[in-house]
Coordinates of C-alpha atoms (C1' of nucleotides) in Angstrom, one line a residue:
Chain A
X8 CA 102.5 109.7 92.9
X9 CA 104.1 107.6 90.2
X10 CA 107.0 107.4 92.6
X11 CA 104.7 105.9 95.2
X12 CA 103.5 103.4 92.6
X13 CA 107.0 102.6 91.5
X14 CA 107.6 100.1 94.3
X15 CA 106.1 96.6 94.0
X16 CA 105.6 96.2 97.7
X17 CA 103.5 99.4 97.7
X18 CA 101.5 98.3 94.7
X19 CA 100.9 95.0 96.5
X20 CA 99.7 96.9 99.6
X21 CA 97.3 99.0 97.4
X22 CA 95.9 95.8 96.0
X23 CA 95.4 94.3 99.5
X24 CA 93.7 97.3 101.0
X25 CA 91.5 97.7 97.9
X26 CA 90.3 94.2 98.4
X27 CA 89.8 94.6 102.1
X28 CA 90.9 97.4 104.4
X29 CA 93.4 96.3 107.0
X30 CA 95.3 97.7 109.9
X31 CA 99.0 98.5 109.5
X32 CA 100.1 95.6 111.6
X33 CA 97.8 93.2 109.7
X34 CA 99.5 94.3 106.6
X35 CA 102.9 94.0 108.1
X36 CA 102.4 90.4 109.0
X37 CA 102.0 89.6 105.3
X38 CA 105.5 90.6 104.4
X39 CA 108.9 89.4 105.2
X40 CA 110.2 92.9 106.2
X41 CA 109.9 94.6 109.5
X42 CA 106.8 96.4 110.8
X43 CA 108.7 99.7 110.5
X44 CA 109.4 99.1 106.8
X45 CA 105.7 98.4 106.1
X46 CA 104.7 101.4 108.2
X47 CA 107.0 103.6 106.0
X48 CA 105.5 102.2 102.8
X49 CA 102.1 103.1 104.1
X50 CA 103.3 106.5 105.0
X51 CA 104.6 107.0 101.4
X52 CA 101.2 105.9 100.0
X53 CA 99.4 108.2 102.4
X54 CA 101.5 111.2 101.3
X55 CA 100.7 110.4 97.7
X56 CA 97.0 110.3 98.7
X57 CA 96.7 106.7 97.3
X58 CA 95.5 105.5 100.7
X59 CA 94.0 107.0 103.8
X60 CA 94.2 105.9 107.4
X61 CA 91.5 105.9 110.0
X62 CA 92.0 105.3 113.7
X63 CA 90.0 102.6 115.3
X64 CA 91.0 102.1 118.9
X65 CA 94.7 101.5 118.9
X66 CA 94.7 100.3 115.4
X67 CA 95.1 102.4 112.2
X68 CA 92.9 101.1 109.4
X69 CA 94.3 101.6 105.9
X70 CA 91.9 101.9 103.0
X71 CA 92.4 103.0 99.4
X72 CA 91.6 106.3 97.7
X73 CA 90.0 105.7 94.4
X74 CA 90.1 109.4 93.3
X75 CA 93.9 109.4 93.0
X76 CA 94.0 106.1 91.2
X77 CA 91.5 107.5 88.7
X78 CA 93.5 110.6 88.3
X79 CA 96.6 108.5 87.4
X80 CA 94.7 106.3 85.0
X81 CA 93.3 109.4 83.3
X82 CA 96.7 110.9 82.8
X83 CA 98.0 107.8 81.1
X84 CA 94.9 107.7 79.0
X85 CA 95.6 111.3 77.9
X86 CA 99.1 110.2 77.0
X87 CA 97.8 107.3 75.0
X88 CA 95.2 109.4 73.3
X89 CA 97.9 111.9 72.4
X90 CA 99.8 109.1 70.8
X91 CA 96.8 107.9 68.8
X92 CA 96.2 111.4 67.6
X93 CA 99.8 111.6 66.5
X94 CA 99.7 108.2 64.9
X95 CA 96.7 109.3 63.0
X96 CA 98.4 112.4 61.8
X97 CA 101.4 110.3 60.6
X98 CA 99.3 107.9 58.6
X99 CA 97.4 110.9 57.2
X100 CA 100.6 112.4 56.0
X101 CA 101.8 109.1 54.6
X102 CA 98.7 108.4 52.6
X103 CA 98.7 111.9 51.4
X104 CA 102.3 111.5 50.4
X105 CA 102.0 108.2 48.5
X106 CA 98.7 109.0 46.8
X107 CA 99.0 112.5 45.8
X108 CA 95.7 112.4 43.9
X109 CA 93.7 111.5 47.1
X110 CA 91.7 114.1 49.0
X111 CA 93.2 115.4 52.1
X112 CA 91.4 114.6 55.3
X113 CA 92.1 118.2 56.1
X114 CA 91.6 119.1 59.7
Chain B
X17 CA 107.6 100.6 84.2
X18 CA 106.1 102.6 87.0
X19 CA 109.7 103.3 88.0
X20 CA 110.3 104.7 84.5
X21 CA 107.2 106.9 84.9
X22 CA 108.3 108.0 88.4
X23 CA 110.7 110.7 87.1
X24 CA 109.3 114.0 85.9
X25 CA 112.0 114.5 83.3
X26 CA 111.1 111.1 81.8
X27 CA 107.4 111.9 81.8
X28 CA 108.2 115.1 80.0
X29 CA 110.3 113.3 77.4
X30 CA 107.3 110.9 76.8
X31 CA 105.1 113.9 76.3
X32 CA 107.5 115.4 73.8
X33 CA 108.0 112.3 71.7
X34 CA 104.3 111.6 71.8
X35 CA 103.7 115.0 70.2
X36 CA 106.5 114.7 67.8
X37 CA 109.3 112.1 67.5
X38 CA 112.7 113.6 68.0
X39 CA 116.4 112.5 68.0
X40 CA 118.1 112.0 71.3
X41 CA 120.2 115.2 70.8
X42 CA 117.1 117.2 69.9
X43 CA 115.6 116.1 73.1
X44 CA 118.8 116.8 75.1
X45 CA 118.8 120.4 73.9
X46 CA 115.5 121.1 75.6
X47 CA 116.9 120.3 79.1
X48 CA 119.4 121.9 81.3
X49 CA 121.2 118.7 82.0
X50 CA 123.9 117.1 79.9
X51 CA 123.4 115.0 76.8
X52 CA 124.5 111.9 78.7
X53 CA 121.9 112.4 81.3
X54 CA 119.1 112.6 78.8
X55 CA 120.5 109.7 76.9
X56 CA 120.3 107.7 80.1
X57 CA 116.6 108.7 80.7
X58 CA 115.8 107.6 77.1
X59 CA 117.5 104.3 77.8
X60 CA 115.4 103.8 80.9
X61 CA 112.2 104.6 79.0
X62 CA 113.4 102.2 76.2
X63 CA 114.0 99.4 78.7
X64 CA 110.5 99.9 80.1
X65 CA 109.2 99.7 76.5
X66 CA 107.6 103.1 76.8
X67 CA 109.5 104.4 73.8
X68 CA 111.4 102.9 70.9
X69 CA 114.4 104.1 69.0
X70 CA 115.0 103.9 65.3
X71 CA 118.2 104.7 63.6
X72 CA 118.2 107.3 60.9
X73 CA 121.7 108.1 59.6
X74 CA 123.7 109.0 62.6
X75 CA 120.7 110.1 64.6
X76 CA 118.5 107.9 66.8
X77 CA 114.9 108.9 66.5
X78 CA 112.8 108.4 69.6
X79 CA 109.1 107.7 69.4
X80 CA 106.5 106.5 71.9
X81 CA 105.0 103.1 72.4
X82 CA 101.3 103.3 72.9
X83 CA 100.8 99.7 73.9
X84 CA 102.7 100.0 77.1
X85 CA 101.0 103.2 78.1
X86 CA 97.7 101.5 77.5
X87 CA 98.8 98.6 79.6
X88 CA 99.6 100.9 82.5
X89 CA 96.3 102.7 82.2
X90 CA 94.5 99.4 82.2
X91 CA 96.2 98.3 85.3
X92 CA 95.2 101.4 87.2
X93 CA 91.7 101.0 85.8
X94 CA 91.6 97.6 87.3
X95 CA 92.7 98.9 90.6
X96 CA 90.1 101.5 90.5
X97 CA 87.4 99.1 89.5
X98 CA 88.4 96.8 92.3
X99 CA 88.0 99.7 94.7
X100 CA 84.6 100.6 93.3
X101 CA 83.5 97.0 93.7
X102 CA 84.7 97.1 97.2
X103 CA 83.0 100.4 98.0
X104 CA 79.8 99.0 96.7
X105 CA 80.1 96.0 99.0
X106 CA 80.7 98.3 101.9
X107 CA 77.7 100.5 101.2
X108 CA 75.6 97.3 100.7
X109 CA 76.6 96.1 104.1
X110 CA 76.0 99.5 105.7
X111 CA 72.5 99.9 104.3
X112 CA 71.7 96.3 105.3
X113 CA 73.0 97.1 108.7
X114 CA 71.2 100.3 109.4
X115 CA 67.9 99.4 107.7
X116 CA 67.3 95.8 108.7
X117 CA 63.9 95.8 107.1
X118 CA 65.3 96.5 103.6
X119 CA 65.8 93.8 101.1
X120 CA 69.3 92.5 100.6
X121 CA 70.8 93.2 97.2
X122 CA 72.1 89.7 97.7
X123 CA 74.6 88.7 95.1
Chain C
dC30 C1' 141.0 112.1 54.4
dT31 C1' 139.7 115.5 58.2
dG32 C1' 136.8 117.5 61.3
dA33 C1' 132.3 118.0 63.2
dT34 C1' 128.2 115.6 65.0
dC35 C1' 125.4 112.0 67.2
dT36 C1' 125.4 108.4 70.0
dA37 C1' 126.9 105.0 73.6
dC38 C1' 129.1 103.8 77.7
dA39 C1' 132.2 103.6 81.7
dA40 C1' 133.7 105.8 85.9
dC41 C1' 132.6 108.7 89.4
dC42 C1' 130.0 111.4 93.1
dA43 C1' 126.1 113.3 96.0
dC44 C1' 122.0 112.1 97.6
dA45 C1' 117.6 109.6 98.0
dT46 C1' 115.6 105.3 99.1
dG47 C1' 114.4 100.8 101.3
dG48 C1' 115.7 98.4 104.8
dT49 C1' 117.2 97.6 109.8
dT50 C1' 117.0 98.3 115.1
dG51 C1' 115.7 100.9 119.1
dT52 C1' 112.8 103.9 121.7
dA53 C1' 108.7 106.2 123.1
dC54 C1' 103.8 106.7 123.6
dG55 C1' 98.8 105.8 123.6
dT56 C1' 95.3 102.0 124.0
dT57 C1' 93.3 97.7 125.3
dA58 C1' 93.2 93.4 128.1
dG59 C1' 93.5 91.0 132.6
Chain D
dC7 C1' 97.9 99.0 137.8
dT8 C1' 100.6 96.2 134.7
dA9 C1' 101.6 93.8 130.6
dA10 C1' 100.9 93.4 125.8
dC11 C1' 99.8 95.5 121.6
dG12 C1' 99.7 98.9 117.7
dT13 C1' 101.8 102.8 116.1
dA14 C1' 105.2 106.5 115.2
dC15 C1' 109.6 108.1 114.6
dA16 C1' 114.7 108.7 114.9
dA17 C1' 119.2 107.0 113.7
dC18 C1' 121.8 104.3 111.0
dC19 C1' 123.5 101.6 106.8
dA20 C1' 123.8 99.5 102.1
dT21 C1' 122.4 100.2 97.7
dG22 C1' 120.2 102.6 93.8
dT23 C1' 119.5 106.7 91.3
dG24 C1' 120.3 111.0 88.8
dG25 C1' 123.6 113.7 87.6
dT26 C1' 128.5 114.7 86.0
dT27 C1' 132.9 114.2 82.8
dG28 C1' 135.6 111.7 79.7
dT29 C1' 136.4 108.5 76.0
dA30 C1' 135.4 106.1 71.8
dG31 C1' 132.9 104.5 67.7
dA32 C1' 129.8 105.7 63.6
dT33 C1' 128.3 108.7 60.2
dC34 C1' 128.0 113.0 57.6
dA35 C1' 129.9 117.4 55.4
dG36 C1' 133.7 119.5 52.7

DNA sequence: CTGATCTACAACCACATGGTTGTACGTTAG
DNA sequence: CTAACGTACAACCATGTGGTTGTAGATCAG
């Protein structure tokens, strides 16, 4: 999934379909590259469950999948929280170290 | 930056140094691959500002950079929010469409 | 000083990736 | 029906990527 997000064209596509769902060919028109290239990008995003497709006549409408985005954001949040926890522990140790007389925050 | 996060080894490294900062060679010992490979991964993470290095004697201590992680999480949050806004607009339109008599939420 | 350790980096290789063009097939318009 | 459109997919190519080994510079231990 992070791999799918790693390409700027794909992130741009996500942004577009989040603002307004569009068919694959509508999307393709926005970029310099060929239709096939865009179609591939959409396929990658679809495999990563970042977007879904829905047939409408001969068109394939692309729209975003919020759940997956939320999942990604949560994971990064967890990383960040982990870091904050760690940073707290460090500063606890430091203050304990420099001011021996102070009370420990303990656990 | 998403590119840096796209590799599972690198995500694992982030997890480790977030839990406890370590030297490059300490990190390298945890993985099957060569030291040079791990060193490259760390370099990628450093270029993406996801970790920082700090010399200590002949060792290079790796530790995480919370700001960048927060930045990434925020971006995904924005995406998700965009989507929620969009979803709300859709459901507004649908309810307006199916129940003509209902009041518009308007704007 | 000498040897071991930690790091950095270059050179190389196999393979994945992002792009292309071409073909095929279902659907809509006239 | 026929032509145009929207899509999917295969084949191909250039480049990037993750891995390797080898070399070299710093720093520490004795």
